[in-house]
XYZ file of C-alpha atoms in Angstrom:
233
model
C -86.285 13.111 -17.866
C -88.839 12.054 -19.503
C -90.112 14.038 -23.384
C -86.369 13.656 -24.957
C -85.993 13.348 -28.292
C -84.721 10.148 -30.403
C -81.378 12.058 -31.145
C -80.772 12.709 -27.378
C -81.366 9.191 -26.277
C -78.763 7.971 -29.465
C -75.851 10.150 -27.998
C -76.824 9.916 -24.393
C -76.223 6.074 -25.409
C -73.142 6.699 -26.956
C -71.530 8.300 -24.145
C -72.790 5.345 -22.069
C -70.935 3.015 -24.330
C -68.047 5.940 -24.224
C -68.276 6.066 -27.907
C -68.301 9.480 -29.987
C -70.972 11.468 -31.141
C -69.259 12.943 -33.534
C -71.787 12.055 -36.647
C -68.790 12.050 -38.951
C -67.196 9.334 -37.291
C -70.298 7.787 -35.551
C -72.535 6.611 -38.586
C -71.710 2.822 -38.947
C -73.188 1.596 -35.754
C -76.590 4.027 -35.724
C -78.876 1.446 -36.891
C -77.830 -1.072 -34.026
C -78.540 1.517 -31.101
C -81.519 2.684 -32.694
C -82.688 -1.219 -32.483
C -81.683 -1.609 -28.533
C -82.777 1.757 -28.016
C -86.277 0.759 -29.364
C -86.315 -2.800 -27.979
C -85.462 -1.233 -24.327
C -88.321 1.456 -24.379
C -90.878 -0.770 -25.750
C -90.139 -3.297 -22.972
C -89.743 -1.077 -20.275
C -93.000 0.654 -22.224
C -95.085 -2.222 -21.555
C -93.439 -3.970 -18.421
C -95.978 -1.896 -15.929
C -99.006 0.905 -16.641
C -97.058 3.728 -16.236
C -99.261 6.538 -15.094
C -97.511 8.875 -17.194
C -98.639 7.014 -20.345
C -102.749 7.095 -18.606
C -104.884 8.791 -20.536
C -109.001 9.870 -20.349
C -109.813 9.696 -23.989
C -112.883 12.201 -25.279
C -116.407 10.590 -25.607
C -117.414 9.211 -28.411
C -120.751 9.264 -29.638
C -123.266 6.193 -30.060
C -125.621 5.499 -32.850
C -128.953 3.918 -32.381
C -128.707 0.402 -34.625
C -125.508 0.332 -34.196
C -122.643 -2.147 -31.945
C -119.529 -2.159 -33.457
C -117.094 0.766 -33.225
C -113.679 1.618 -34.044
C -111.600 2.172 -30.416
C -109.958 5.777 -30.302
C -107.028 5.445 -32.309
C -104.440 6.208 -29.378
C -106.180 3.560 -26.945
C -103.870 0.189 -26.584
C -106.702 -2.680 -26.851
C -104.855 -4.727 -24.200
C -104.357 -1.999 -21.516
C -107.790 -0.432 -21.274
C -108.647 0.066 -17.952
C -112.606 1.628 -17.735
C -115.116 1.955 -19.822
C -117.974 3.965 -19.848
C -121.388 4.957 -20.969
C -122.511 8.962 -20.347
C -126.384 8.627 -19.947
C -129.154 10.901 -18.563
C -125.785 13.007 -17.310
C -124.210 10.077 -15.293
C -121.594 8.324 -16.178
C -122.247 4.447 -15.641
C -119.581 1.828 -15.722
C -119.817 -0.725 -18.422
C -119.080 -4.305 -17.512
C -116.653 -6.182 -19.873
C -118.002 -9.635 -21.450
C -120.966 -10.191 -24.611
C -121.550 -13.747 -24.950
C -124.864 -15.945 -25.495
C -126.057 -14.727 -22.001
C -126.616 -11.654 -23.300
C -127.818 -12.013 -26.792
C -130.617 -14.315 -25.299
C -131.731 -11.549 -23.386
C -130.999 -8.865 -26.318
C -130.511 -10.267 -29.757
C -128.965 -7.810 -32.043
C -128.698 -10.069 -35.289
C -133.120 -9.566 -34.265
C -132.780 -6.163 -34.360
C -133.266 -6.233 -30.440
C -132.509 -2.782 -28.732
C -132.718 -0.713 -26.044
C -130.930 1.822 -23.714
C -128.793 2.119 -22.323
C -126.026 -0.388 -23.164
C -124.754 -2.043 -20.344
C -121.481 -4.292 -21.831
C -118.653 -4.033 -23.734
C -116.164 -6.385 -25.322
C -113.618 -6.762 -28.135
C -113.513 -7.941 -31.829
C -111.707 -8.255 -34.489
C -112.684 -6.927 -37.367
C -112.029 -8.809 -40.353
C -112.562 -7.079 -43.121
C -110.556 -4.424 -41.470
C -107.492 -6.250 -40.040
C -108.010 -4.481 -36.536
C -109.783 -4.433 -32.981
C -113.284 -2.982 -32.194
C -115.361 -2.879 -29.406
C -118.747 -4.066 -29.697
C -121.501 -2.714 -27.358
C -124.821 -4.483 -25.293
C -127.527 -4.339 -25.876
C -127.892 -2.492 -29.617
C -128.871 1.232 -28.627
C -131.792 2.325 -29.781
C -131.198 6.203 -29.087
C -128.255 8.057 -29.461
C -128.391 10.096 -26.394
C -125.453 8.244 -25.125
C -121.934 8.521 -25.523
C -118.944 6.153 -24.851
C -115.420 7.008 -22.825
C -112.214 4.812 -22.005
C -109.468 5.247 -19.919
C -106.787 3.207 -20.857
C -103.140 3.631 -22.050
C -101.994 5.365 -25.157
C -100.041 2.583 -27.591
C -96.304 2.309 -28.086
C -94.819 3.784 -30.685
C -91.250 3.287 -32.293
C -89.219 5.713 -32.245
C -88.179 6.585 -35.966
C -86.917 10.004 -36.864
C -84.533 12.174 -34.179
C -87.449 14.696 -33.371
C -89.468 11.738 -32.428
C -90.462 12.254 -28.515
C -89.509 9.437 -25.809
C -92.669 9.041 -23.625
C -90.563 7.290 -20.519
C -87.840 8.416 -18.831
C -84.471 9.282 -20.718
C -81.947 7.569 -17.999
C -84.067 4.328 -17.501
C -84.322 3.520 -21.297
C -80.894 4.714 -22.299
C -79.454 2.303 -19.272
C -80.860 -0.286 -19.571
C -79.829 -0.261 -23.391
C -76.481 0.598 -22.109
C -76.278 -2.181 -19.836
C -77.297 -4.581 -22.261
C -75.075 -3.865 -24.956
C -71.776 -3.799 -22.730
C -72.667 -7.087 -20.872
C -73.187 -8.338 -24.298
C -69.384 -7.312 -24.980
C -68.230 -8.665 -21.910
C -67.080 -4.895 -20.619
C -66.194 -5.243 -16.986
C -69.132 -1.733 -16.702
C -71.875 -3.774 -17.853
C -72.802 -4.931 -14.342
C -72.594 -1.621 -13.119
C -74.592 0.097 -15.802
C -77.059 -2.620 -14.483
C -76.650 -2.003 -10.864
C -77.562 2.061 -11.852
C -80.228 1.356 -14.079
C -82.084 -0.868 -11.921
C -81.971 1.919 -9.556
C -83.634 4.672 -11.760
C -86.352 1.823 -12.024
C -86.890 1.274 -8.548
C -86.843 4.893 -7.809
C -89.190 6.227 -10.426
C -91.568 3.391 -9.664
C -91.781 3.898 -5.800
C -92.618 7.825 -6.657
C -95.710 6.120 -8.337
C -99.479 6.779 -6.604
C -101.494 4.599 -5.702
C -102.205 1.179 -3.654
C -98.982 -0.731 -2.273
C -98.312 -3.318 -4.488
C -95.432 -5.941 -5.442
C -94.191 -5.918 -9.111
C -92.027 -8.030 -10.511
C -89.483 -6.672 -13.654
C -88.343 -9.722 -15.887
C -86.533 -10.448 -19.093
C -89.914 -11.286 -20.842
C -88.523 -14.633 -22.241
C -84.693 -14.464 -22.126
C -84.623 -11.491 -24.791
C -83.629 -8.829 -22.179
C -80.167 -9.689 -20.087
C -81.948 -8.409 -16.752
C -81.968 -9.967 -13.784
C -85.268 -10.042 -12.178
C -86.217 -6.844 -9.750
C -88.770 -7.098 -7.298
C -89.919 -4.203 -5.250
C -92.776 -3.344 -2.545
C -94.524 -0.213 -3.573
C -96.262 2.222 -1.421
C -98.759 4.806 -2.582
């Protein structure tokens, strides 16, 4: 189920591991789930673009003389899937890539503008220590506006209110799974075996075009075995 709460996932863990949740006889180990427990969701978080986590952020306006903007704070800069600019009432797809090509065309260090912009890409912004977008060519009305659809960021999971965004069973075991193969406990495998199945499952209730995806241990820090599975939308 996905929308469980930090605390739920900690004692769903614990009676994984069979250990009690009892907090007056549970407290010495809390720090180490809370670590796999975060570790699992954000790799499971980020192993595929869960549609769950999809979102249509509000436009944004544009100003005329001006390229750089700050993305919506939500909006992961490396899983943005559309962009768009909202102009005379349409809504016209925005090709990613600025490079010399296009500031010999439209120079914006010149002051060179006009409408609408037709490019986006992303910076970094120095003097800020985080990612912009910077749009082509400079606007030079601000009858536009500006719209992503991408996928909200991961988020650690701190305090026990704090809401999981995936699904309860798949985080808490594949956590489980890892921490009694790491003990050599003869139900590690089979903690595996079940969690592997909550992943194929949810995925294959996923829309959209078939597809082969391929789940990994992202560089030997996860003890999973690699899954592959045909999807069908």
């Amino acid at each position: 189920m996905r929308g469980s709460q930090f605390l739920t996932l900690i004692n769903m863990l614990r009676d994984e591991l069979r250990r009690s949740t009892d907090p007056a006889v549970s407290s010495s180990d809390i720090d180490g789930l809370k670590r796999v427990l975060n570790r699992t969701y954000e790799f499971l978080y980020s192993d595929y673009d869960w549609p769950v986590l999809r979102r249509v952020f509000p436009p944004a306006p544009i100003v005329a003389g001006h390229n750089l903007y700050d993305l919506p704070p939500d909006l992961d800069p490396e899983r943005i899937e559309k962009v768009v600019v909202w102009y005379s009432g349409q809504a016209c797809p925005l090709e990613r890539g600025i490079d010399f090509e296009q500031y010999n065309s439209f120079n914006p260090d010149e002051g060179e503008q006009t409408s609408p912009v037709t490019h986006w890409d992303l910076r970094s912004a120095a003097l800020h220590g985080h990612v912009q977008y910077e749009l082509w060519p400079l606007p030079d009305t601000a009858t536009q506006t500006i719209q992503f659809i991408g996928l909200i960021k991961f988020v650690r999971l701190v305090n026990d209110i704090d809401i999981c965004l995936l699904d309860d069973n798949l985080v808490v075991g594949f956590a489980a799974a890892e921490l009694l193969i790491a003990q050599g406990s003869a139900d590690g495998e089979a903690k595996l075996n079940s969690a592997k199945a909550i992943y194929l499952r949810l995925r294959s209730r996923m829309k959209g075009a078939s597809k082969t995806y391929t789940l990994t241990d992202g560089g030997g820090t996860q003890p999973y075995p690699k899954v592959t599975v045909q999807v069908n939308g």
